[in-house]
Tab-separated table of C-alpha atoms and ligand atoms in Angstrom:
chain	number	residue	atom	x	y	z
K	1	MET	CA	16.288	7.740	-2.802
K	2	ASN	CA	17.719	7.767	-6.349
K	3	LYS	CA	18.578	4.058	-6.279
K	4	TRP	CA	14.844	3.256	-5.870
K	5	PHE	CA	13.748	5.190	-8.958
K	6	GLY	CA	11.629	2.979	-11.196
K	7	LYS	CA	11.542	0.105	-8.683
K	8	VAL	CA	8.380	-1.517	-7.448
K	9	ALA	CA	6.923	-1.163	-3.957
K	10	LEU	CA	3.894	-2.735	-2.347
K	11	VAL	CA	2.185	-0.884	0.458
K	12	THR	CA	-0.592	-2.545	2.379
K	13	GLY	CA	-3.229	-0.202	3.900
K	14	ALA	CA	-2.401	2.462	1.375
K	15	SER	CA	-5.743	4.350	1.482
K	16	SER	CA	-5.241	6.313	4.644
K	17	GLY	CA	-2.846	7.458	7.377
K	18	ILE	CA	0.664	6.212	7.421
K	19	GLY	CA	0.318	3.872	4.365
K	20	LYS	CA	-1.157	6.572	2.277
K	21	ASN	CA	1.592	9.041	3.138
K	22	ILE	CA	4.394	6.537	2.512
K	23	SER	CA	2.752	5.604	-0.837
K	24	ILE	CA	2.646	9.254	-1.988
K	25	GLN	CA	6.237	9.808	-0.887
K	26	LEU	CA	7.455	6.740	-2.816
K	27	ALA	CA	5.548	7.767	-5.933
K	28	GLU	CA	7.020	11.201	-5.722
K	29	HIS	CA	10.490	9.556	-5.653
K	30	GLY	CA	9.724	7.728	-8.859
K	31	LEU	CA	8.598	4.272	-7.598
K	32	LYS	CA	5.801	2.251	-8.961
K	33	VAL	CA	3.600	1.860	-5.926
K	34	ILE	CA	0.995	-0.907	-5.676
K	35	GLY	CA	-1.295	0.296	-2.952
K	36	CYS	CA	-3.719	-2.137	-1.364
K	37	GLY	CA	-6.713	-1.925	0.881
K	38	ARG	CA	-10.265	-3.258	1.103
K	39	ASN	CA	-11.962	-0.160	-0.351
K	40	LEU	CA	-11.042	0.560	-3.965
K	41	ASP	CA	-12.748	3.960	-4.081
K	42	ASN	CA	-10.551	5.163	-1.280
K	43	LEU	CA	-7.436	3.859	-3.023
K	44	SER	CA	-8.549	5.633	-6.271
K	45	SER	CA	-8.874	8.869	-4.241
K	46	VAL	CA	-5.150	8.482	-3.293
K	47	LYS	CA	-4.284	7.976	-6.968
K	48	ASN	CA	-6.142	11.210	-7.901
K	49	GLU	CA	-4.286	13.138	-5.179
K	50	ILE	CA	-0.910	12.392	-6.768
K	51	PRO	CA	-0.002	15.128	-9.215
K	52	LYS	CA	0.168	14.141	-12.839
K	53	SER	CA	3.767	15.409	-13.086
K	54	THR	CA	4.911	12.803	-10.527
K	55	LYS	CA	7.528	10.547	-12.021
K	56	GLY	CA	6.273	7.430	-10.210
K	57	GLU	CA	2.847	5.942	-10.198
K	58	PHE	CA	0.255	4.497	-7.786
K	59	ILE	CA	-1.572	1.379	-8.727
K	60	PRO	CA	-4.680	0.714	-6.520
K	61	PHE	CA	-5.330	-2.889	-5.798
K	62	LYS	CA	-8.306	-4.275	-3.814
K	63	CYS	CA	-7.099	-6.743	-1.259
K	64	ASP	CA	-8.135	-7.803	2.200
K	65	ILE	CA	-4.895	-9.060	3.739
K	66	SER	CA	-6.846	-11.214	6.215
K	67	ASN	CA	-8.090	-13.165	3.256
K	68	GLU	CA	-5.582	-15.751	1.927
K	69	GLU	CA	-7.168	-15.849	-1.526
K	70	ASP	CA	-6.874	-12.047	-1.876
K	71	VAL	CA	-3.254	-12.171	-0.756
K	72	VAL	CA	-2.353	-14.899	-3.334
K	73	HIS	CA	-4.177	-12.946	-6.031
K	74	LEU	CA	-2.229	-9.769	-5.064
K	75	PHE	CA	1.206	-11.483	-5.271
K	76	SER	CA	0.250	-13.214	-8.500
K	77	PHE	CA	-0.632	-9.798	-9.915
K	78	VAL	CA	2.695	-8.395	-8.791
K	79	LYS	CA	4.641	-11.270	-10.347
K	80	THR	CA	2.729	-11.204	-13.701
K	81	LYS	CA	2.814	-7.397	-14.055
K	82	PHE	CA	6.073	-6.353	-12.571
K	83	LYS	CA	8.211	-9.547	-12.315
K	84	GLU	CA	9.928	-8.315	-9.108
K	85	LEU	CA	9.202	-6.459	-5.888
K	86	SER	CA	11.869	-4.239	-4.245
K	87	ILE	CA	10.044	-2.899	-1.181
K	88	LEU	CA	7.239	-4.212	0.914
K	89	ILE	CA	5.604	-1.865	3.471
K	90	ASN	CA	3.461	-4.208	5.477
K	91	ASN	CA	1.452	-1.547	7.147
K	92	ALA	CA	-2.268	-2.544	7.076
K	93	GLY	CA	-3.823	-3.026	10.414
K	94	LEU	CA	-5.872	-1.676	13.231
K	95	ALA	CA	-4.829	-0.050	16.443
K	96	LEU	CA	-6.777	-1.460	19.304
K	97	GLU	CA	-7.453	0.826	22.165
K	98	VAL	CA	-7.061	-1.021	25.537
K	99	ARG	CA	-8.596	0.661	28.502
K	100	ASN	CA	-9.126	-0.419	32.072
K	101	THR	CA	-7.217	-3.563	31.613
K	102	TYR	CA	-5.343	-4.971	34.528
K	103	PHE	CA	-2.425	-7.374	33.986
F	1	LIG	N1	-1.362	5.793	13.853
F	1	LIG	C1	-0.700	5.412	14.961
F	1	LIG	O1	-0.508	6.213	15.934
F	1	LIG	C2	-0.141	4.016	15.081
F	1	LIG	C3	0.577	3.633	16.238
F	1	LIG	C4	1.064	2.360	16.310
F	1	LIG	C5	0.899	1.400	15.242
F	1	LIG	N2	0.154	1.847	14.080
F	1	LIG	C6	-0.032	0.868	13.082
F	1	LIG	O2	0.278	1.462	11.828
F	1	LIG	C7	-0.515	0.976	10.841
F	1	LIG	C8	-1.237	2.134	10.127
F	1	LIG	O3	-1.978	2.955	11.036
F	1	LIG	P1	-2.773	4.179	10.581
F	1	LIG	O4	-3.089	4.981	11.786
F	1	LIG	O5	-2.202	4.802	9.407
F	1	LIG	O6	-4.091	3.391	10.214
F	1	LIG	P2	-5.404	3.873	9.324
F	1	LIG	O7	-5.376	5.310	9.040
F	1	LIG	O8	-6.590	3.303	10.050
F	1	LIG	O9	-5.161	3.067	7.982
F	1	LIG	C9	-5.290	1.673	7.972
F	1	LIG	C10	-5.155	1.210	6.556
F	1	LIG	O10	-5.183	-0.169	6.550
F	1	LIG	C11	-6.162	-0.662	5.606
F	1	LIG	N3	-6.552	-1.975	6.082
F	1	LIG	C12	-7.143	-2.210	7.349
F	1	LIG	N4	-7.435	-3.499	7.380
F	1	LIG	C13	-7.109	-4.078	6.252
F	1	LIG	C14	-7.141	-5.375	5.713
F	1	LIG	N5	-7.693	-6.376	6.374
F	1	LIG	N6	-6.729	-5.572	4.486
F	1	LIG	C15	-6.173	-4.544	3.765
F	1	LIG	N7	-6.091	-3.287	4.199
F	1	LIG	C16	-6.522	-3.042	5.472
F	1	LIG	C17	-7.216	0.450	5.541
F	1	LIG	O11	-7.947	0.519	4.383
F	1	LIG	P3	-9.350	-0.314	4.224
F	1	LIG	O12	-10.121	-0.008	5.444
F	1	LIG	O13	-9.996	0.270	2.994
F	1	LIG	O14	-9.026	-1.758	4.071
F	1	LIG	C18	-6.251	1.680	5.614
F	1	LIG	O15	-5.845	1.983	4.383
F	1	LIG	C19	-1.530	0.046	11.505
F	1	LIG	O16	-1.065	-1.316	11.339
F	1	LIG	C20	-1.447	0.443	12.946
F	1	LIG	O17	-1.810	-0.632	13.876
F	1	LIG	C21	-0.308	3.068	14.092
């Protein structure tokens, strides 16, 4: 993971589950992680969970990926603040439970 140290990653759905865990791992490996989700409080909790000694950082960003305006705003933020993005973990989503469905 050394080659990713200091690089920028964007993780969608970073406030819980898989996205949260990937975000924390990437920050622990020294990446600057922009974590997005619809609830900023939940993203801030993730930031608070990351030890201060961690070399990377977690930047919470409120964004609903089903809203085009939000997505444009997100990438505009990334471009302005970080210039480039090395990793995109496009994780946000819902798992639909399908029962009693006959094909
Ligand atoms: N867990 C599994 O067994 C499993 C299996 C197959 C596939 N997957 C897929 O893996 C991904 C993560 O699963 P998970 O279990 O970790 O889910 P999860 O714990 O429910 O987390 C979903 C994350 O996505 C965010 N999110 C949902 N809708 C969003 C939207 N419109 N815009 C921005 N963020 C949004 C949620 O935050 P907010 O609600 O605050 O926006 C949350 O951070 C999903 O795409 C899921 O379909 C999971």
